[in-house]
PDB file of C-alpha atoms in Angstrom:
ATOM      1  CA  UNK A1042    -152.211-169.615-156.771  1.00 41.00           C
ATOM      2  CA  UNK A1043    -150.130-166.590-156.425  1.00 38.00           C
ATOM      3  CA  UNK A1044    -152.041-164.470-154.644  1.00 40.00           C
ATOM      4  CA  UNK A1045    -152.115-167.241-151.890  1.00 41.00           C
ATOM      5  CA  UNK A1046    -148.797-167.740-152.259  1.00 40.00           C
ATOM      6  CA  UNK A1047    -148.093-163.875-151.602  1.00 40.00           C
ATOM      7  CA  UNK A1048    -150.607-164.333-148.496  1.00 40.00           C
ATOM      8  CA  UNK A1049    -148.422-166.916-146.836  1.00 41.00           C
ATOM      9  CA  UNK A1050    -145.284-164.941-147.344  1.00 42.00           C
ATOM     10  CA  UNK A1051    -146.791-161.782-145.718  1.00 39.00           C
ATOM     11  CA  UNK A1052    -147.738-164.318-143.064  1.00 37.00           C
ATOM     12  CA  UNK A1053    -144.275-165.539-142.660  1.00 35.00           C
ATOM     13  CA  UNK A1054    -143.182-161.806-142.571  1.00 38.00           C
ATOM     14  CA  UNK A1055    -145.407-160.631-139.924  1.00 36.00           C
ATOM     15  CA  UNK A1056    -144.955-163.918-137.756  1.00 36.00           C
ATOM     16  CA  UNK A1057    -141.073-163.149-138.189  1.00 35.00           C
ATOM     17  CA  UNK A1058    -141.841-159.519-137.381  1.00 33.00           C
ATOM     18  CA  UNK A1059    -143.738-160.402-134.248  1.00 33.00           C
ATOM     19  CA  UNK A1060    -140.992-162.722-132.930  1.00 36.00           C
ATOM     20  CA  UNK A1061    -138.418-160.218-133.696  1.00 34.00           C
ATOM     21  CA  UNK A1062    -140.480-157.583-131.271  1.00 31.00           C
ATOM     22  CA  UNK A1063    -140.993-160.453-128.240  1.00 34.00           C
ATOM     23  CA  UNK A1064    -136.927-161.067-128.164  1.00 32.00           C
ATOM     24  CA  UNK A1065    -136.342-157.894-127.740  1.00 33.00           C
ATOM     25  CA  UNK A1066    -139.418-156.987-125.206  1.00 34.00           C
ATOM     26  CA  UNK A1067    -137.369-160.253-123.425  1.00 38.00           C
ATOM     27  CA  UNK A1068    -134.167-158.739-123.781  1.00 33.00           C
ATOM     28  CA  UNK A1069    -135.696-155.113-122.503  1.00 38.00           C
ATOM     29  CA  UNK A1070    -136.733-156.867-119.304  1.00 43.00           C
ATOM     30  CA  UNK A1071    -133.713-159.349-118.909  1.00 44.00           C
ATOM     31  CA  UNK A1072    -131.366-156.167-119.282  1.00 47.00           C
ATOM     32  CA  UNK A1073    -132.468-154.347-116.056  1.00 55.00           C
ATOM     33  CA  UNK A1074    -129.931-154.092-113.899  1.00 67.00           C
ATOM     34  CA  UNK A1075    -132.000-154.607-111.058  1.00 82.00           C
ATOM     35  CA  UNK A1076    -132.636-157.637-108.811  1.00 91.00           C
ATOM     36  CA  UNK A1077    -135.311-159.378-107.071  1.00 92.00           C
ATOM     37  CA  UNK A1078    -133.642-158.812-104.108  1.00 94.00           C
ATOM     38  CA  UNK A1079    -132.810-155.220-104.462  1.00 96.00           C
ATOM     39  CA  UNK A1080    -136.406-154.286-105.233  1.00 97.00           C
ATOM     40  CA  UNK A1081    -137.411-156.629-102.189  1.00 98.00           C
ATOM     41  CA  UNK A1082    -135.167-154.031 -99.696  1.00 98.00           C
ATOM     42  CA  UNK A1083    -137.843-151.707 -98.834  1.00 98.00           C
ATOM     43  CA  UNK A1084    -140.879-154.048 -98.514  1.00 98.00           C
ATOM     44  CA  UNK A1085    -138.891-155.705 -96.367  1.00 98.00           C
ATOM     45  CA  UNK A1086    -137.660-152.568 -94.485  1.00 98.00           C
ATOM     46  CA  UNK A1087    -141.614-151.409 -94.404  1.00 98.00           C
ATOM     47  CA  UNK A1088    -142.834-154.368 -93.094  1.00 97.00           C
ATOM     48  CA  UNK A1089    -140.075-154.478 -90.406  1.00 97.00           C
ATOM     49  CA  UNK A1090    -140.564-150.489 -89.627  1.00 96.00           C
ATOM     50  CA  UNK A1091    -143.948-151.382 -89.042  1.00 96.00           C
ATOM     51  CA  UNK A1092    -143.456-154.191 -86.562  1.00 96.00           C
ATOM     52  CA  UNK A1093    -141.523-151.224 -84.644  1.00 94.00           C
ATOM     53  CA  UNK A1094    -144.409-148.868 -85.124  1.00 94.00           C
ATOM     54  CA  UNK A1095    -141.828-146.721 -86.364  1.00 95.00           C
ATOM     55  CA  UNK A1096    -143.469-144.067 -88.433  1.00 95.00           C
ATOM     56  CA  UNK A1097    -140.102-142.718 -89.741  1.00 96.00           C
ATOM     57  CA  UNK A1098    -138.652-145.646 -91.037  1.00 97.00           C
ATOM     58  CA  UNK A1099    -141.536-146.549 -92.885  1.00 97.00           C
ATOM     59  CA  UNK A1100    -141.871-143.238 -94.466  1.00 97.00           C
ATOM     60  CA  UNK A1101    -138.241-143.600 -95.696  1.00 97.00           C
ATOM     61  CA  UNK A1102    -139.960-146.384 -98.172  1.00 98.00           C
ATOM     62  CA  UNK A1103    -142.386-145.223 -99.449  1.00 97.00           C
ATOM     63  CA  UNK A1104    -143.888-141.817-102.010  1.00 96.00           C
ATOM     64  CA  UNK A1105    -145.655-140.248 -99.338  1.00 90.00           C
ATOM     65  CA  UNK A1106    -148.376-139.094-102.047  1.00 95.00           C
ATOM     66  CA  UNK A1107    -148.310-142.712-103.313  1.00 97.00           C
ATOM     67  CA  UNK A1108    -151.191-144.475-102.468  1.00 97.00           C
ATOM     68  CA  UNK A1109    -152.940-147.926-100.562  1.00 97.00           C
ATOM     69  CA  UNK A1110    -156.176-149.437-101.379  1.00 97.00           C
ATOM     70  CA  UNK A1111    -156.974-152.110 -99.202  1.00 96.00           C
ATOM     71  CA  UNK A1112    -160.109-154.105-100.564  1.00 96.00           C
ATOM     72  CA  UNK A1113    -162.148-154.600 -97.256  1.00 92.00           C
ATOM     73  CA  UNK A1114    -165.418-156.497 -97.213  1.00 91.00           C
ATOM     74  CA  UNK A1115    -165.338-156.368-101.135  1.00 92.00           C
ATOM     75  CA  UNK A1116    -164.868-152.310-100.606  1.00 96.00           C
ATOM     76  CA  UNK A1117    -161.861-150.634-101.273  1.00 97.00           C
ATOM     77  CA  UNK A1118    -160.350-148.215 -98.618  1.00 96.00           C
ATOM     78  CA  UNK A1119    -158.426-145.685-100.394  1.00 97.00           C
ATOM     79  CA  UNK A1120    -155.395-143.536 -98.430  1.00 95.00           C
ATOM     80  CA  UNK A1121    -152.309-141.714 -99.487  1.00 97.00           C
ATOM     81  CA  UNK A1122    -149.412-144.173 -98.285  1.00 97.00           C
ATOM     82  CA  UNK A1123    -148.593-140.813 -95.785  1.00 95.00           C
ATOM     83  CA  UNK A1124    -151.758-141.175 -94.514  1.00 95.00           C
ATOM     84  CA  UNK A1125    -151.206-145.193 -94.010  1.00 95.00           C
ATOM     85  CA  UNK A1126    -148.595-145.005 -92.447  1.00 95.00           C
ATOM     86  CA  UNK A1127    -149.903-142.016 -89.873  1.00 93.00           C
ATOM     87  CA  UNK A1128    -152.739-144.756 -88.965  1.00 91.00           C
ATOM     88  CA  UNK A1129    -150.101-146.675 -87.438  1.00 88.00           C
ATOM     89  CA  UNK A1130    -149.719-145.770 -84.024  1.00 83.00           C
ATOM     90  CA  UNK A1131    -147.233-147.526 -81.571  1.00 82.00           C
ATOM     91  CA  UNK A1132    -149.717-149.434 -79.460  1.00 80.00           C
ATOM     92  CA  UNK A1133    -149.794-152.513 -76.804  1.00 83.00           C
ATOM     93  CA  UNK A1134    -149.955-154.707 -79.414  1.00 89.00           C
ATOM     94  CA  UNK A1135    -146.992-157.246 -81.365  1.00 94.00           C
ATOM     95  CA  UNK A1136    -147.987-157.007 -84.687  1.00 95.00           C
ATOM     96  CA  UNK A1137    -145.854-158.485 -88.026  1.00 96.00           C
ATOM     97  CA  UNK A1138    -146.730-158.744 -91.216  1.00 97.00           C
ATOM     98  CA  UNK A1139    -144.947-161.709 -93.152  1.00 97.00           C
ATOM     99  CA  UNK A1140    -144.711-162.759 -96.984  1.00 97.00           C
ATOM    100  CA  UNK A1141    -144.726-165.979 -98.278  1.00 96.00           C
ATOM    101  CA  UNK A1142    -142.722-165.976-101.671  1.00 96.00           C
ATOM    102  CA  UNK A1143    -142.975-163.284-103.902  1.00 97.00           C
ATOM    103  CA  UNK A1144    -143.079-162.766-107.261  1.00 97.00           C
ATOM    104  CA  UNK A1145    -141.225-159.644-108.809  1.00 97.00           C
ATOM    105  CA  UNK A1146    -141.192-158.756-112.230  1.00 97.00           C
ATOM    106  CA  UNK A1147    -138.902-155.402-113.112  1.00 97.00           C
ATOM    107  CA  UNK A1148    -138.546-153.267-115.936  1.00 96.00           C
ATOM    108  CA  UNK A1149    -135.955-151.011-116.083  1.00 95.00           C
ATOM    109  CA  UNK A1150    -136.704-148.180-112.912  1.00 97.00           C
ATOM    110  CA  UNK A1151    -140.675-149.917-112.512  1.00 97.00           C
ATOM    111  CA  UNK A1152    -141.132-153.327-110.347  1.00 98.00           C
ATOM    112  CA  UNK A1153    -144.081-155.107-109.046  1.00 98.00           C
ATOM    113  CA  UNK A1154    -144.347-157.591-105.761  1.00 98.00           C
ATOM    114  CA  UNK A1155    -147.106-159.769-105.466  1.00 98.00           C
ATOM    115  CA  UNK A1156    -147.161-161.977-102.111  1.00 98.00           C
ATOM    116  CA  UNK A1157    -149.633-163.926-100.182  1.00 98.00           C
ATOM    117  CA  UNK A1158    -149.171-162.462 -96.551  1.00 98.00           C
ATOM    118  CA  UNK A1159    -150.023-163.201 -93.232  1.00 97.00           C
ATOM    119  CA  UNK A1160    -150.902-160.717 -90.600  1.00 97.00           C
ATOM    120  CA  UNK A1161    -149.919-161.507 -87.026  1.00 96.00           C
ATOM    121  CA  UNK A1162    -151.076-160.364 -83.846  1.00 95.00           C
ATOM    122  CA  UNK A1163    -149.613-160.800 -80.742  1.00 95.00           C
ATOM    123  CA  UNK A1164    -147.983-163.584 -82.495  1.00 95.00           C
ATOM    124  CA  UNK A1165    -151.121-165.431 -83.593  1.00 95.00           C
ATOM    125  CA  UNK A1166    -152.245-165.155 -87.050  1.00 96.00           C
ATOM    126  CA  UNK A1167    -155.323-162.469 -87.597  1.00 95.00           C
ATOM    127  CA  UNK A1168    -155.565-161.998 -91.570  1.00 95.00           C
ATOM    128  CA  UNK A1169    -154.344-163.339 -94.108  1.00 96.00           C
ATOM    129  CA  UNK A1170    -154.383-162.014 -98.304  1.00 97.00           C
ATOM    130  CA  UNK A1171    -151.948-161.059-100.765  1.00 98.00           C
ATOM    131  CA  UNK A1172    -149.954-157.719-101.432  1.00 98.00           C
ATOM    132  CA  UNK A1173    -149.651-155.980-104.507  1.00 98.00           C
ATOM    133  CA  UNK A1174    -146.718-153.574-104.339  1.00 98.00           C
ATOM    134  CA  UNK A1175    -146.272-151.414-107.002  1.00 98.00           C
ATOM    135  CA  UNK A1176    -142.127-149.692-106.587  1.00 98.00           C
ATOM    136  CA  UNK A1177    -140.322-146.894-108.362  1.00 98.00           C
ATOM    137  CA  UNK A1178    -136.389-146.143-108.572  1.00 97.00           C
ATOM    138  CA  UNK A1179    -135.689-142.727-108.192  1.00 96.00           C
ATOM    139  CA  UNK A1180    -132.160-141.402-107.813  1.00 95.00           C
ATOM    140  CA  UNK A1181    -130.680-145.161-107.309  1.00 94.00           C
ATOM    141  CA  UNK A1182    -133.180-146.175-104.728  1.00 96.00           C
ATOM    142  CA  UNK A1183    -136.334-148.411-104.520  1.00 98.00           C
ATOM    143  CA  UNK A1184    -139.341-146.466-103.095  1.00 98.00           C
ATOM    144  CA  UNK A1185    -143.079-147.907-102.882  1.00 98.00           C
ATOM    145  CA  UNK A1186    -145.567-146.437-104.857  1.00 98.00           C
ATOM    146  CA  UNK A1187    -148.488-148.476-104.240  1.00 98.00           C
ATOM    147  CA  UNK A1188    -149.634-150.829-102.400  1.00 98.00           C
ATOM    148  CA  UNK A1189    -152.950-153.085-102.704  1.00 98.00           C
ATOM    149  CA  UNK A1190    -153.830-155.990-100.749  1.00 97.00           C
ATOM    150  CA  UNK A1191    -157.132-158.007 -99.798  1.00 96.00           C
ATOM    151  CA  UNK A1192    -158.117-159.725 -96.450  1.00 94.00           C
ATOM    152  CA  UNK A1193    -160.042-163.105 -95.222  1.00 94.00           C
ATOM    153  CA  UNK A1194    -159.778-164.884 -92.311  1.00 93.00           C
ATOM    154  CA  UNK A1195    -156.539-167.114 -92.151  1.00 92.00           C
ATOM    155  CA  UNK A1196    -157.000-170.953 -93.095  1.00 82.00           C
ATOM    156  CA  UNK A1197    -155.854-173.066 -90.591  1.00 73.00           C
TER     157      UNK A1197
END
């Protein structure tokens, strides 16, 4: 009986042990001092550059060396986020891209957006998918460092 006895306790202790860690992975992640909103500043500012096709603005968001794979087709499409945003070129056409609600986890200077989106154009929706943004704080500020997304045709 004792040995199962000792079994049980070492149990106990490594069930105890294991808790102990998760509380304080929780209390890692509940201590950022960052907020959904504040990591939500520059996808919003991208997204709204973009509607302006203004190149600048929406390389004041992102790690220029960062980088975008858009899954096409079942294909990814791989670019440096400079090189993304250089594909944009002011044309004829309104485009917007809009997110439905996010989810954003953060960890300290790291975050994470995942949205479903829909892409419009000329006002009328084209694509639709969901955006994976992967964001960095350096010196104080939110900056993109990745973005992935997918595309279908939009349900009506």
């Amino acid at each position: 009986m004792r040995p199962a006895l000792l079994q049980c306790g070492h149990a106990i202790q490594r069930a105890a042990w294991l808790s102990a860690l998760a509380l304080a992975s929780g209390a890692a992640l509940a201590g950022s001092t960052a907020s959904p909103a504040s990591v939500l500043e520059p996808v919003h500012a991208f997204f709204n550059a973009m509607a302006q096709h203004d190149q600048a603005a929406m390389r004041a968001q992102v790690l220029p060396a960062g980088t975008a794979t858009l899954m096409r087709d079942g294909k990814p499409v791989r670019l440096t986020l400079g090189d993304f945003v250089d594909h944009l070129k002011p044309g004829k056409e309104k485009i917007e891209e809009r997110i439905g609600t996010p989810q954003v986890l953060v960890d300290q200077d790291l975050a994470v957006v995942w949205a479903p989106y829909t892409f419009l154009l000329d006002g009328k929706p084209h694509h639709c998918g969901t955006d994976v943004f992967n964001l960095v704080r350096v010196d104080g500020q939110w900056r993109i460092a990745a973005i992935a997304d997918n595309s279908r045709k939009c349900e009506p």
